[in-house]
Structures are given as C-alpha cells and as structure tokens.
Amino acid sequence: MAATTTTTFSSSLSLIPKPNNPCTTKPLSLLPKPFLKPSPLSLSSSSPPPPLLVHGVSQYFSSGEHSLPSFEDGDEKPREECGVVGIFGDPEASRLCYLALHALQHRGQEGAGIVTVSNEKVLQTITGVGLVSEVFNESKLDQLPGEFAIGHVRYSTAGASMLKNVQPFVAGYRFGSIGVAHNGNLVNYKQLRATLEENGSIFNTSSDTEVVLHLIAISKARPFFMRIIDACEKLQGAYSMVFVTEDKLVAVRDPHGFRPLVMGRRSNGAVVFASETCALDLIEATYEREVYPGEVLVVDKDGVKSQCLMPHNEPKQCIFEHIYFSLPNSIVFGRSVYESRHVFGEILATESPVDCDVVIAVPDSGVVAALGYAAKSGVAFQQGLIRSHYVGRTFIEPSQKIRDFGVKLKLSPVRGVLEGKRVVVVDDSIVRGTTSSKIVRLLREAGAKEVHMRIASPPIVASCYYGVDTPSSEELISNRMSVQEISDFIGSDSLAFLSFDTLKKHLGDDSKSFCYACFTGDYPVKPAEVKVKRGGGDFIDDGLVGSFDNIEAGWVR
C-alpha cells in the first residue's frame, strides 16, 4: 500500500465537550423543525433525488453457499445486533478498522464490512457474509486505501439474501457520497419507510439504516452535519452511528444513549470511534471518553468539533451491556464491565447463598459473575464446563438423534469437577429456559449430586426494541412462570436471580441513567411497531418480493 503522510489536527481536545454533557443542558440553536409528512418529491434541482445504494467492491455469494442453518439448539441468549468502528487520520485505516472489528466480533458474527475514502475522494466498500477473518484478507484490504474508514459487524438471521443488509451502506446523492454503519434499532422505521416510499424513495434493503440515508438525501439543511441532525431528529429508538464522506468522519449517538459509542486517539493523532473500548485497546488507541447521548462529533482536517443533536436530561443506557453483551475488558458507560459482573456475583452469594462444594460458570459470559460468587461465598471456583470455540455455523448430526446435541457441541462437562458434588452454576441470564434445562441435565449426567442455578441478572420479562434480538414476551419464561416454576422446569435444585432493587442500589446515582425495559416492560421510547418472533425463534423476512407488508412480515401494529 502506498505510503501517505499522517493527517495532523490543528485543533486540540478543548473543542471536545468535557465530562458535563452539553446535550443535557442546551439545544443546538439550528435544530431542524419537527418531521412532517413531506410533500411529493420532484425532480427539480432544488429537491434531491432518493439515494442510489452502491456497494463498490462488495463480494457476492451464490444462493446456496452461505445458506446458514439454524444453530439455535442451546443458543438462546439475547443477541447484540451490531458493532461499529470509525477511524480518521491514519494511512492504514482499513487495516486498523479490520483489527477493531475483530475485537468487536462478539457483537455480530454473520456479516462484516469496511468503507474507506481513497486519496481520490472515492468511497470504496467491501462487505460479506461471515466472520471478519472470512470476509477480509490481504488482497481485499489492499483494495481499501485511504486515511479514514468505517466498519461494521452484524448479527442477523440465516439465509443468503441477508448479504444486501450487511453494512456499512454507501449511497450516492447530489452532494456526493456517504457511508454509514449503525448499531441499534429504530422503533418508527416502518412509518418512516412508508412515508418515504409514498414520495418516491426506492429501497434496496430491509434494514432500518437505509432510512437514515434517504432522510439525509432529502434534507435541505446546510452544512452537511446539519443534514445528519435533520435526519436524526426524525428517528425514534436506539442508534449509535458512524458516517463517512469524502472529507469527514461523523459519530452520532441517540439522545437516550441506548447503545455505547466511545472515542479514542492513537499516538499519531488519528481519531477512533468504536462500540467498545476493547477495540481501542487492540489498535493501541487511548480511550478519551464516550460520545455523549445526543451528541454529534464531526472529524475533518481541521480537528474534532462537537454539536448537540437533541437535549435529553435522562440517558437510558442498556444495562445488558454490563450483564452480557460487552467484553469484560471493556469500559462501557464509564464503568468496568468486569467489575460490574464480579459485583453481581458477589450480590448473588450474599442474597442467595446455598451450601455447595464447587462454583462453576456457564462460559463465557457467566465466568466473571461466578468468580465473584466464589470469592464472596468462600467456595472454590472451578471449570466444570468447557466451551468449544471451534463450533462453526454448520454441523452434521448423525442419523440417530443425540439428545441436547447443540449444547453438547458447545459445552463439555468435567466429570472430575462435578461428580458427587453440590454444584452452584452461574449464568448471566435465562431467556426461554430451554438451554438452562439442557445444562442442568448435562451436569447431572456428569455426576453432579445437586445443581443450584444462580443468574447474574433480574428475570427478563419483556422484549427489547433498541437493538437487541430477543424473543417476544410470550416466549420469555420469566414472563410466564414464577422463580420456583422455572426451577422445576429446568430441573435445578434451586434457582435465584439477581435482585432488581439491589441492582439499582449498586448502580447508585447512575441507576436512573440505565434502561431496564427487559426487566420491567417500561419502555423509555414507546415502540410504534411490535416485534413478533415467528416459528419460536429469531425471525426476520428480508426478501423484497411481494407487498410492503410481506417485506416486513416480522412487524405488526
């Protein structure tokens, strides 16, 4: 790759808001007007046409090659939809973006993409189905030159048609080209899309992110970052987004701050945005701060500038980032994820003690909480379950069915640890209860005398609409059964959850800044559409054949 000089910044960090978030105190004076149903679009020069999505150097696969089977036997956890990265001012932006996405792989394993801006100010993009290491190699990264880039990893449902929904998206419109990567979920997506289509917009995907590009294209606000603000004012729900144009990198976080987004800087001055600090650590960028809820950060050759999107006095950050989604070595919402989970385990040991011989975890997300439980209870922690990290998305099951096949592929009990023992097993959550019942059965088959389940979160009783893939409320076992009934269902000798009141007490003054909708059903932003899971699991229809209702068959009024 041709060597280029590193961009230097004439501005200092004094341009960046310091710990007091200005978006909680004052609105931007140029905030756009509330969204009204637009008049029909014309083709005059004063009205921009709808954007045309392009995919540069995207890689495409045959319909059969990546038809991903349903591998949900033993994998019922809520899933974070996405992770995003943005880099400005480094001659190896694409390679750094690739590494940062690798660090965020836990946030999405079904698709990945990178967009860079070449020295000729052309947006180049490569997207593909699979893990980051499967989508990119040396030759593909060579096709992504430039000093700034954005990247995305995505969780989605099976099927080759999902490729068109892999981000980042790139659009061309009359003012140039723009790329976007989005983590979150827009609860008013269907209404926005219907209005845009009524006025001539043509959609190429079934992703809510594409709505943002159309709104930017039809905005009459100036300058560019005001078009982003204009578009975001129309959005409801969760969004942490990074945008790239021919000369700018922009980071935006919704006013509630549902999903995390952090900012760091490399030693050469390059600015980095990422969903978690673990991505900064891998590429040797120093963590500086979060992107504030309701903030727009614009990075260009003149430095970093901050603007307020919309003021909001009470952020609602996703508590599940600390329970399950984020890596333990990340700092999320200003708190250590490791320390949070360790304390959750300590609380469980204090409030729900039980006589036991060994404490084990359901790996990997239950490990830190189990360490906390063991430390507080004075009982040794041991690896009673070994997780296989080499299970792919496909598998061949023998003709004679193996009970709990999916769980056994992933988790192997250690008989020497379990046999004849009273076992406390710590997990992060229970969703439908099917996986927990299989794990309990696995432990008993390995000789455990007693199995006591401890869950390092309160019971999940409601679906999430802010970027987390969860079943419908009707499928959530804690919404249908008492704790004792769940214990009977999964076959444990006892069961206890983290107390919701104790969780809030632990968070102290910050407790009002978190979203607990999955525990309470009290939604900070009321969903305009209700997500319905079909077929007992993760459903989304992203085909484009048939009526609009067929396209979005997973959403109902």
Coordinates of C-alpha atoms in Angstrom, one line a residue:
M1 CA 0.0 0.0 0.0
A2 CA 1.4 3.4 -0.9
A3 CA 2.7 5.4 2.0
T4 CA 0.9 8.6 2.8
T5 CA 1.6 11.2 5.4
T6 CA -0.4 11.2 8.6
T7 CA -3.1 13.9 8.9
T8 CA -2.4 16.3 11.7
F9 CA -5.1 18.2 13.6
S10 CA -4.9 21.9 14.2
S11 CA -7.5 21.8 16.9
S12 CA -7.0 20.4 20.4
L13 CA -9.2 18.4 22.7
S14 CA -10.5 21.7 24.1
L15 CA -13.0 21.6 21.2
I16 CA -14.5 18.4 22.7
P17 CA -17.1 18.7 25.5
K18 CA -15.6 17.7 28.8
P19 CA -17.4 15.5 31.4
N20 CA -20.6 17.6 31.6
N21 CA -22.6 16.6 28.6
P22 CA -23.8 19.8 26.9
C23 CA -26.7 17.9 25.3
T24 CA -28.4 17.6 28.7
T25 CA -28.5 21.4 29.2
K26 CA -29.0 23.2 26.0
P27 CA -30.2 22.5 22.4
L28 CA -28.4 23.5 19.3
S29 CA -29.7 26.8 18.0
L30 CA -30.1 25.4 14.5
L31 CA -32.1 22.3 15.4
P32 CA -34.3 21.4 12.5
K33 CA -38.1 21.6 12.5
P34 CA -40.1 18.5 13.6
F35 CA -40.7 15.9 10.9
L36 CA -43.8 16.3 9.0
K37 CA -45.1 14.2 6.1
P38 CA -43.1 15.6 3.2
S39 CA -44.7 16.8 0.0
P40 CA -44.2 14.6 -3.1
L41 CA -40.7 14.7 -4.3
S42 CA -40.0 16.5 -7.6
L43 CA -37.0 16.1 -9.9
S44 CA -36.2 19.8 -9.9
S45 CA -32.7 20.9 -8.9
S46 CA -34.0 22.2 -5.6
S47 CA -35.0 18.8 -4.5
P48 CA -32.5 15.9 -4.3
P49 CA -33.5 12.5 -5.7
P50 CA -33.6 9.5 -3.5
P51 CA -30.1 7.9 -2.9
L52 CA -28.9 5.0 -5.0
L53 CA -27.2 2.4 -3.0
V54 CA -23.9 1.1 -4.3
H55 CA -21.6 -1.5 -2.9
G56 CA -18.2 -0.6 -4.5
V57 CA -16.1 -3.8 -4.3
S58 CA -18.7 -5.9 -2.4
Q59 CA -18.4 -9.6 -2.6
Y60 CA -21.4 -11.7 -3.5
F61 CA -22.0 -15.4 -2.9
S62 CA -24.2 -17.9 -4.6
S63 CA -27.6 -18.5 -3.0
G64 CA -26.5 -21.9 -1.6
E65 CA -23.0 -21.1 -0.5
H66 CA -24.0 -19.2 2.6
S67 CA -27.4 -20.6 3.4
L68 CA -26.8 -20.7 7.2
P69 CA -28.6 -23.4 9.1
S70 CA -30.5 -22.7 12.3
F71 CA -28.0 -23.4 15.0
E72 CA -30.1 -22.4 17.9
D73 CA -30.2 -25.6 19.9
G74 CA -28.5 -24.4 23.1
D75 CA -28.1 -20.8 22.0
E76 CA -31.0 -18.8 23.2
K77 CA -29.2 -15.8 24.6
P78 CA -30.3 -12.2 23.6
R79 CA -28.0 -11.1 20.9
E80 CA -26.5 -7.7 20.3
E81 CA -27.2 -6.7 16.7
C82 CA -24.0 -4.8 15.7
G83 CA -20.7 -3.3 16.4
V84 CA -19.3 -0.2 14.7
V85 CA -15.9 1.4 14.1
G86 CA -14.7 4.7 12.7
I87 CA -11.1 5.9 12.1
F88 CA -9.8 9.2 10.8
G89 CA -6.3 10.3 10.0
D90 CA -4.3 7.1 9.7
P91 CA -2.6 5.8 6.5
E92 CA -3.5 2.2 7.5
A93 CA -7.2 3.0 8.3
S94 CA -8.6 -0.1 6.6
R95 CA -6.2 -2.5 8.4
L96 CA -6.9 -0.8 11.8
C97 CA -10.6 -1.0 11.1
Y98 CA -10.2 -4.7 10.3
L99 CA -8.5 -5.3 13.6
A100 CA -11.0 -3.3 15.6
L101 CA -13.9 -5.2 14.0
H102 CA -12.1 -8.4 15.0
A103 CA -12.1 -7.1 18.6
L104 CA -15.9 -6.5 18.3
Q105 CA -16.6 -9.9 16.7
H106 CA -18.7 -10.9 19.7
R107 CA -21.3 -8.2 18.8
G108 CA -22.1 -9.8 15.5
Q109 CA -20.8 -12.9 13.6
E110 CA -22.9 -13.1 10.5
G111 CA -21.6 -10.3 8.3
A112 CA -18.9 -7.6 8.2
G113 CA -17.9 -4.7 6.0
I114 CA -15.5 -1.8 5.7
V115 CA -15.8 1.5 3.8
T116 CA -12.7 3.7 3.1
V117 CA -12.1 7.0 1.3
S118 CA -9.3 6.8 -1.2
N119 CA -6.9 9.6 -1.9
E120 CA -9.0 10.4 -4.9
K121 CA -12.0 11.0 -2.6
V122 CA -13.8 7.9 -3.7
L123 CA -15.7 5.7 -1.3
Q124 CA -14.7 2.1 -1.6
T125 CA -16.5 -0.7 0.2
I126 CA -16.2 -4.4 0.8
T127 CA -18.9 -6.4 2.6
G128 CA -19.5 -10.0 3.0
V129 CA -21.2 -12.8 4.9
G130 CA -19.3 -14.5 7.7
L131 CA -16.7 -13.6 10.3
V132 CA -14.3 -10.7 9.9
S133 CA -11.4 -13.1 9.1
E134 CA -13.6 -14.8 6.5
V135 CA -14.7 -11.6 4.7
F136 CA -11.3 -9.9 4.6
N137 CA -7.8 -10.9 3.6
E138 CA -4.6 -9.1 2.5
S139 CA -5.7 -8.6 -1.1
K140 CA -9.1 -7.2 -0.1
L141 CA -7.6 -4.8 2.4
D142 CA -5.3 -3.6 -0.4
Q143 CA -8.4 -2.5 -2.3
L144 CA -9.3 -0.2 0.6
P145 CA -6.7 2.6 0.6
G146 CA -7.2 5.9 2.4
E147 CA -6.7 7.6 5.8
F148 CA -10.2 7.2 7.1
A149 CA -12.7 4.4 7.3
I150 CA -15.8 3.0 9.0
G151 CA -16.6 -0.7 9.7
H152 CA -19.4 -2.8 10.9
V153 CA -20.1 -6.3 12.2
R154 CA -23.6 -7.7 12.2
Y155 CA -25.7 -10.3 13.7
S156 CA -28.6 -11.4 11.6
T157 CA -30.8 -14.4 10.7
A158 CA -29.8 -17.2 8.3
G159 CA -30.1 -17.0 4.5
A160 CA -28.0 -15.8 1.6
S161 CA -30.4 -12.9 1.0
M162 CA -29.0 -11.2 4.1
L163 CA -25.9 -10.0 2.1
K164 CA -27.7 -6.9 0.9
N165 CA -28.3 -5.9 4.5
V166 CA -24.6 -6.2 5.5
Q167 CA -23.3 -2.8 6.4
P168 CA -21.7 -0.2 6.0
F169 CA -24.1 1.1 3.4
V170 CA -22.9 3.6 0.8
A171 CA -25.2 6.0 -1.1
G172 CA -24.6 8.5 -3.8
Y173 CA -26.7 11.6 -4.0
R174 CA -26.4 15.1 -5.5
F175 CA -23.9 16.4 -2.8
G176 CA -21.6 13.4 -3.1
S177 CA -21.3 10.0 -1.4
I178 CA -21.9 8.9 2.1
G179 CA -21.3 5.7 4.1
V180 CA -23.0 4.7 7.3
A181 CA -22.6 2.0 9.9
H182 CA -25.4 1.7 12.6
N183 CA -25.7 -0.1 15.9
G184 CA -29.3 0.0 17.3
N185 CA -32.8 -0.2 16.2
L186 CA -35.3 2.4 15.0
V187 CA -38.8 1.8 16.5
N188 CA -40.5 4.1 14.0
Y189 CA -38.8 2.6 11.0
K190 CA -41.9 1.3 9.3
Q191 CA -43.7 4.6 9.3
L192 CA -40.6 6.5 8.1
R193 CA -40.1 4.0 5.3
A194 CA -43.8 4.1 4.2
T195 CA -43.7 7.9 4.1
L196 CA -40.5 7.9 2.0
E197 CA -41.9 5.3 -0.4
E198 CA -45.1 7.3 -0.9
N199 CA -42.9 10.2 -2.0
G200 CA -40.8 8.2 -4.5
S201 CA -37.9 6.7 -2.5
I202 CA -36.7 3.3 -3.6
F203 CA -35.3 0.9 -1.0
N204 CA -32.6 -1.7 -1.8
T205 CA -32.6 -3.4 1.6
S206 CA -34.9 -4.2 4.5
S207 CA -32.6 -2.6 7.0
D208 CA -33.8 0.4 9.1
T209 CA -30.4 2.0 8.5
E210 CA -31.2 2.7 4.9
V211 CA -34.0 5.1 6.1
V212 CA -31.3 7.3 7.5
L213 CA -29.6 7.7 4.2
H214 CA -32.9 8.7 2.5
L215 CA -33.6 11.2 5.1
I216 CA -30.2 12.8 4.7
A217 CA -30.6 12.9 0.9
I218 CA -33.9 14.8 1.1
S219 CA -32.8 17.2 3.8
K220 CA -32.4 20.8 2.8
A221 CA -30.3 21.7 5.9
R222 CA -26.8 23.0 5.5
P223 CA -24.0 22.3 6.1
F224 CA -23.5 18.5 5.9
F225 CA -23.6 17.7 9.6
M226 CA -26.9 19.7 9.8
R227 CA -28.4 17.2 7.3
I228 CA -27.4 14.4 9.7
I229 CA -29.0 16.3 12.6
D230 CA -32.1 16.9 10.5
A231 CA -32.4 13.2 9.7
C232 CA -31.7 12.1 13.2
E233 CA -34.4 14.3 14.7
K234 CA -36.9 12.2 12.8
L235 CA -35.6 9.0 14.3
Q236 CA -37.0 7.2 17.4
G237 CA -35.2 4.5 19.2
A238 CA -31.6 3.5 19.5
Y239 CA -28.7 4.5 17.2
S240 CA -25.0 4.8 17.6
M241 CA -23.8 5.6 14.1
V242 CA -20.6 6.5 12.2
F243 CA -20.8 8.3 8.9
V244 CA -18.0 8.9 6.3
T245 CA -18.0 11.3 3.4
E246 CA -15.3 12.4 1.0
D247 CA -13.7 14.6 3.7
K248 CA -15.4 13.9 7.1
L249 CA -16.0 11.3 9.7
V250 CA -19.1 11.8 11.9
A251 CA -20.2 10.0 15.0
V252 CA -23.7 10.2 16.4
R253 CA -25.4 8.8 19.4
D254 CA -29.2 9.0 20.1
P255 CA -30.4 11.3 22.9
H256 CA -31.1 8.3 25.2
G257 CA -27.7 6.8 24.7
F258 CA -29.1 3.3 24.5
R259 CA -26.1 1.7 22.7
P260 CA -22.5 2.5 23.6
L261 CA -20.0 4.5 21.5
V262 CA -16.6 5.6 22.6
M263 CA -13.9 7.9 21.3
G264 CA -10.1 7.3 21.4
R265 CA -6.9 8.6 19.8
R266 CA -3.8 6.9 18.5
S267 CA -0.3 8.2 19.2
N268 CA -0.1 9.7 15.6
G269 CA -3.3 11.8 16.2
A270 CA -5.7 9.5 14.4
V271 CA -9.2 9.7 16.0
V272 CA -11.0 6.4 16.6
F273 CA -14.7 5.6 17.4
A274 CA -15.9 2.2 18.4
S275 CA -18.7 0.4 20.2
E276 CA -16.4 -0.8 23.0
T277 CA -13.0 0.2 24.4
C278 CA -11.7 -3.3 23.7
A279 CA -11.5 -2.3 20.1
L280 CA -9.4 0.7 21.0
D281 CA -7.0 -1.5 23.1
L282 CA -6.2 -3.8 20.2
I283 CA -5.2 -1.0 17.8
E284 CA -3.3 0.9 20.6
A285 CA -5.7 3.9 20.8
T286 CA -6.1 5.7 24.1
Y287 CA -9.6 5.9 25.4
E288 CA -10.7 9.5 25.9
R289 CA -14.4 9.5 26.6
E290 CA -17.8 8.4 25.5
V291 CA -19.7 10.0 22.7
Y292 CA -22.4 11.7 24.8
P293 CA -26.1 10.8 24.4
G294 CA -27.5 13.3 21.9
E295 CA -24.1 14.4 20.6
V296 CA -22.7 14.7 17.0
L297 CA -18.9 14.7 16.6
V298 CA -17.5 15.8 13.3
V299 CA -13.9 15.0 12.5
D300 CA -12.1 16.5 9.5
K301 CA -8.7 18.0 8.7
D302 CA -9.5 20.9 11.0
G303 CA -10.0 18.7 14.0
V304 CA -12.9 17.5 16.1
K305 CA -16.0 19.5 16.6
S306 CA -19.0 18.7 18.8
Q307 CA -22.6 19.6 18.3
C308 CA -25.7 18.8 20.2
L309 CA -28.3 16.7 18.4
M310 CA -31.1 17.0 20.8
P311 CA -31.0 17.7 24.6
H312 CA -32.1 14.9 26.9
N313 CA -31.8 15.1 30.7
E314 CA -32.0 11.4 31.4
P315 CA -30.0 8.9 29.4
K316 CA -31.3 5.3 29.2
Q317 CA -28.2 3.2 28.6
C318 CA -28.7 -0.6 28.1
I319 CA -27.9 -2.4 31.3
F320 CA -27.4 -5.6 29.4
E321 CA -24.1 -4.3 28.1
H322 CA -22.8 -4.9 31.6
I323 CA -24.6 -8.2 32.1
Y324 CA -23.9 -10.0 28.8
F325 CA -23.0 -8.1 25.6
S326 CA -19.8 -6.3 26.2
L327 CA -16.4 -8.0 26.8
P328 CA -15.2 -8.0 30.4
N329 CA -12.1 -5.9 29.5
S330 CA -14.2 -3.1 28.1
I331 CA -15.2 0.2 29.8
V332 CA -18.9 0.8 28.9
F333 CA -20.9 3.8 30.1
G334 CA -17.9 4.8 32.2
R335 CA -17.9 1.6 34.2
S336 CA -15.7 -1.5 34.1
V337 CA -17.7 -4.4 32.7
Y338 CA -15.5 -6.9 34.7
E339 CA -16.1 -5.1 37.9
S340 CA -19.9 -4.9 37.3
R341 CA -20.2 -8.7 36.7
H342 CA -17.9 -9.5 39.6
V343 CA -20.2 -7.5 41.9
F344 CA -23.3 -9.1 40.5
G345 CA -21.9 -12.5 41.5
E346 CA -21.0 -11.2 45.0
I347 CA -24.6 -10.0 45.4
L348 CA -25.9 -13.4 44.4
A349 CA -23.7 -15.1 47.0
T350 CA -24.8 -12.6 49.7
E351 CA -28.6 -12.6 48.9
S352 CA -29.0 -16.2 47.7
P353 CA -26.4 -18.4 49.5
V354 CA -26.6 -22.2 49.3
D355 CA -24.4 -25.0 50.8
C356 CA -22.2 -26.2 47.9
D357 CA -18.9 -27.9 47.2
V358 CA -17.9 -26.1 44.0
V359 CA -18.9 -23.0 41.9
I360 CA -18.8 -23.2 38.1
A361 CA -19.9 -20.9 35.3
V362 CA -21.7 -21.2 32.0
P363 CA -18.9 -19.9 29.8
D364 CA -18.0 -17.4 28.6
S365 CA -20.4 -14.7 29.8
G366 CA -21.0 -16.3 33.3
V367 CA -17.4 -16.6 34.3
V368 CA -16.8 -13.3 35.9
A369 CA -20.0 -13.4 37.9
A370 CA -19.1 -16.9 39.0
L371 CA -15.7 -15.7 40.2
G372 CA -17.5 -13.0 42.3
Y373 CA -19.9 -15.6 43.7
A374 CA -17.0 -17.9 44.6
A375 CA -14.9 -15.1 46.2
K376 CA -17.8 -13.9 48.4
S377 CA -19.0 -17.4 49.4
G378 CA -15.5 -18.8 50.1
V379 CA -16.1 -21.8 47.9
A380 CA -13.6 -22.6 45.2
F381 CA -14.3 -21.7 41.6
Q382 CA -13.5 -24.5 39.1
Q383 CA -14.1 -25.1 35.3
G384 CA -16.9 -27.5 35.4
L385 CA -17.9 -26.7 31.8
I386 CA -15.5 -26.3 28.9
R387 CA -16.7 -24.3 25.9
S388 CA -15.6 -25.3 22.4
H389 CA -14.6 -22.2 20.4
Y390 CA -14.4 -24.2 17.2
V391 CA -18.0 -24.9 16.5
G392 CA -18.9 -23.4 13.1
R393 CA -22.2 -22.3 11.8
T394 CA -22.8 -25.6 10.1
F395 CA -22.7 -29.1 11.5
I396 CA -23.6 -32.7 10.5
E397 CA -25.7 -34.5 13.0
P398 CA -25.8 -38.4 12.9
S399 CA -28.9 -40.0 11.7
Q400 CA -29.6 -41.3 15.2
K401 CA -30.5 -38.2 17.2
I402 CA -28.3 -37.1 20.0
R403 CA -30.2 -35.5 22.9
D404 CA -29.2 -31.9 23.6
F405 CA -26.9 -32.1 20.5
G406 CA -26.4 -28.3 20.2
V407 CA -25.4 -27.8 23.8
K408 CA -23.1 -30.8 23.8
L409 CA -21.3 -29.4 20.8
K410 CA -20.5 -26.3 22.6
L411 CA -20.2 -27.3 26.3
S412 CA -18.4 -30.3 27.7
P413 CA -18.8 -31.2 31.5
V414 CA -15.7 -32.0 33.5
R415 CA -16.7 -35.1 35.4
G416 CA -13.8 -34.8 37.8
V417 CA -15.0 -31.5 39.0
L418 CA -18.7 -32.4 39.2
E419 CA -19.1 -36.0 40.2
G420 CA -20.7 -36.3 43.7
K421 CA -20.6 -32.6 44.2
R422 CA -23.2 -30.0 45.2
V423 CA -22.7 -27.5 42.3
V424 CA -23.6 -23.8 42.0
V425 CA -23.7 -22.9 38.3
V426 CA -23.7 -19.2 37.5
D427 CA -25.1 -17.9 34.2
D428 CA -25.8 -14.3 33.0
S429 CA -29.5 -14.8 32.1
I430 CA -32.4 -17.1 31.3
V431 CA -34.4 -16.4 28.2
R432 CA -36.7 -19.2 27.2
G433 CA -35.3 -21.7 29.7
T434 CA -34.6 -24.4 27.2
T435 CA -30.8 -24.0 27.3
S436 CA -30.7 -23.9 31.1
S437 CA -32.7 -27.2 31.3
K438 CA -30.2 -28.8 29.0
I439 CA -27.2 -27.6 31.0
V440 CA -28.7 -28.8 34.2
R441 CA -29.3 -32.2 32.6
L442 CA -25.7 -32.2 31.3
L443 CA -24.4 -31.6 34.8
R444 CA -26.4 -34.3 36.4
E445 CA -25.4 -36.8 33.7
A446 CA -21.8 -35.9 34.6
G447 CA -22.5 -36.9 38.2
A448 CA -23.4 -33.7 40.0
K449 CA -25.2 -34.5 43.3
E450 CA -27.1 -31.2 43.4
V451 CA -27.4 -28.4 40.8
H452 CA -28.2 -24.8 42.1
M453 CA -28.6 -22.2 39.3
R454 CA -27.7 -18.6 40.0
I455 CA -28.5 -15.9 37.4
A456 CA -26.5 -12.7 37.4
S457 CA -29.4 -10.6 36.2
P458 CA -33.0 -10.0 37.1
P459 CA -35.7 -12.0 35.3
I460 CA -36.2 -11.0 31.7
V461 CA -40.0 -10.4 31.2
A462 CA -40.2 -8.1 28.2
S463 CA -38.7 -7.8 24.6
C464 CA -36.1 -5.3 23.7
Y465 CA -36.8 -2.8 20.8
Y466 CA -33.5 -0.9 21.0
G467 CA -31.0 -3.1 19.0
V468 CA -31.1 -6.4 20.9
D469 CA -32.6 -9.6 19.3
T470 CA -34.9 -11.0 22.0
P471 CA -38.0 -13.3 21.7
S472 CA -41.5 -12.0 22.1
S473 CA -42.7 -11.5 25.7
E474 CA -44.9 -14.6 25.4
E475 CA -41.8 -16.7 24.8
L476 CA -39.9 -15.4 27.8
I477 CA -40.1 -17.9 30.6
S478 CA -39.9 -15.4 33.4
N479 CA -42.9 -13.6 32.0
R480 CA -44.9 -16.9 32.3
M481 CA -43.6 -18.6 35.4
S482 CA -42.6 -17.9 38.9
V483 CA -39.0 -18.5 40.1
Q484 CA -40.0 -21.8 41.6
E485 CA -41.8 -22.9 38.5
I486 CA -38.8 -22.0 36.4
S487 CA -36.6 -24.0 38.7
D488 CA -38.9 -27.0 38.3
F489 CA -38.9 -26.6 34.6
I490 CA -35.1 -26.5 34.2
G491 CA -34.7 -29.3 36.8
S492 CA -32.5 -27.4 39.2
D493 CA -32.5 -28.0 43.0
S494 CA -32.7 -24.2 43.5
L495 CA -32.8 -21.1 41.4
A496 CA -32.2 -17.4 42.2
F497 CA -31.9 -14.3 40.2
L498 CA -30.1 -11.0 40.9
S499 CA -32.5 -8.7 42.7
F500 CA -33.7 -5.8 40.6
D501 CA -33.8 -3.5 43.6
T502 CA -30.2 -4.5 44.7
L503 CA -29.0 -3.9 41.1
K504 CA -30.3 -0.4 41.1
K505 CA -28.9 0.2 44.6
H506 CA -25.5 -1.0 43.4
L507 CA -25.6 1.5 40.5
G508 CA -26.3 4.3 42.9
D509 CA -26.8 7.8 41.4
D510 CA -26.3 6.3 38.0
S511 CA -29.3 4.0 38.3
K512 CA -31.6 6.5 36.6
S513 CA -29.3 6.5 33.5
F514 CA -29.9 2.9 32.6
C515 CA -32.7 1.2 30.6
Y516 CA -34.4 -1.7 32.4
A517 CA -37.2 -2.3 29.9
C518 CA -36.4 -6.0 29.5
F519 CA -36.9 -6.4 33.3
T520 CA -39.9 -4.1 33.8
G521 CA -41.7 -3.7 30.4
D522 CA -41.4 0.1 31.0
Y523 CA -40.1 1.4 27.6
P524 CA -38.3 4.8 27.5
V525 CA -39.3 5.2 23.9
K526 CA -42.6 3.5 23.1
P527 CA -42.3 1.2 20.1
A528 CA -44.5 2.2 17.3
E529 CA -44.4 -1.3 16.0
V530 CA -44.4 -4.5 17.9
K531 CA -41.7 -7.1 17.0
V532 CA -43.2 -10.6 16.7
K533 CA -40.9 -13.6 16.6
R534 CA -42.3 -16.4 14.4
G535 CA -41.6 -20.1 14.5
G536 CA -40.4 -20.0 18.1
G537 CA -37.2 -18.1 17.3
D538 CA -35.3 -15.4 15.5
F539 CA -37.4 -14.1 12.6
I540 CA -36.8 -11.5 10.0
D541 CA -38.0 -11.6 6.4
D542 CA -35.6 -9.6 4.4
G543 CA -36.9 -10.6 1.0
L544 CA -38.1 -8.0 -1.5
V545 CA -40.8 -10.0 -3.3
G546 CA -44.4 -9.1 -2.7
S547 CA -46.2 -6.3 -0.9
F548 CA -44.6 -4.0 1.7
D549 CA -46.4 -5.9 4.5
N550 CA -44.7 -9.1 3.2
I551 CA -41.3 -7.5 3.2
E552 CA -41.7 -6.5 6.9
A553 CA -43.8 -9.5 8.0
G554 CA -42.0 -9.6 11.3
W555 CA -43.5 -6.3 12.4
V556 CA -47.2 -5.7 13.2
R557 CA -49.1 -2.8 14.5

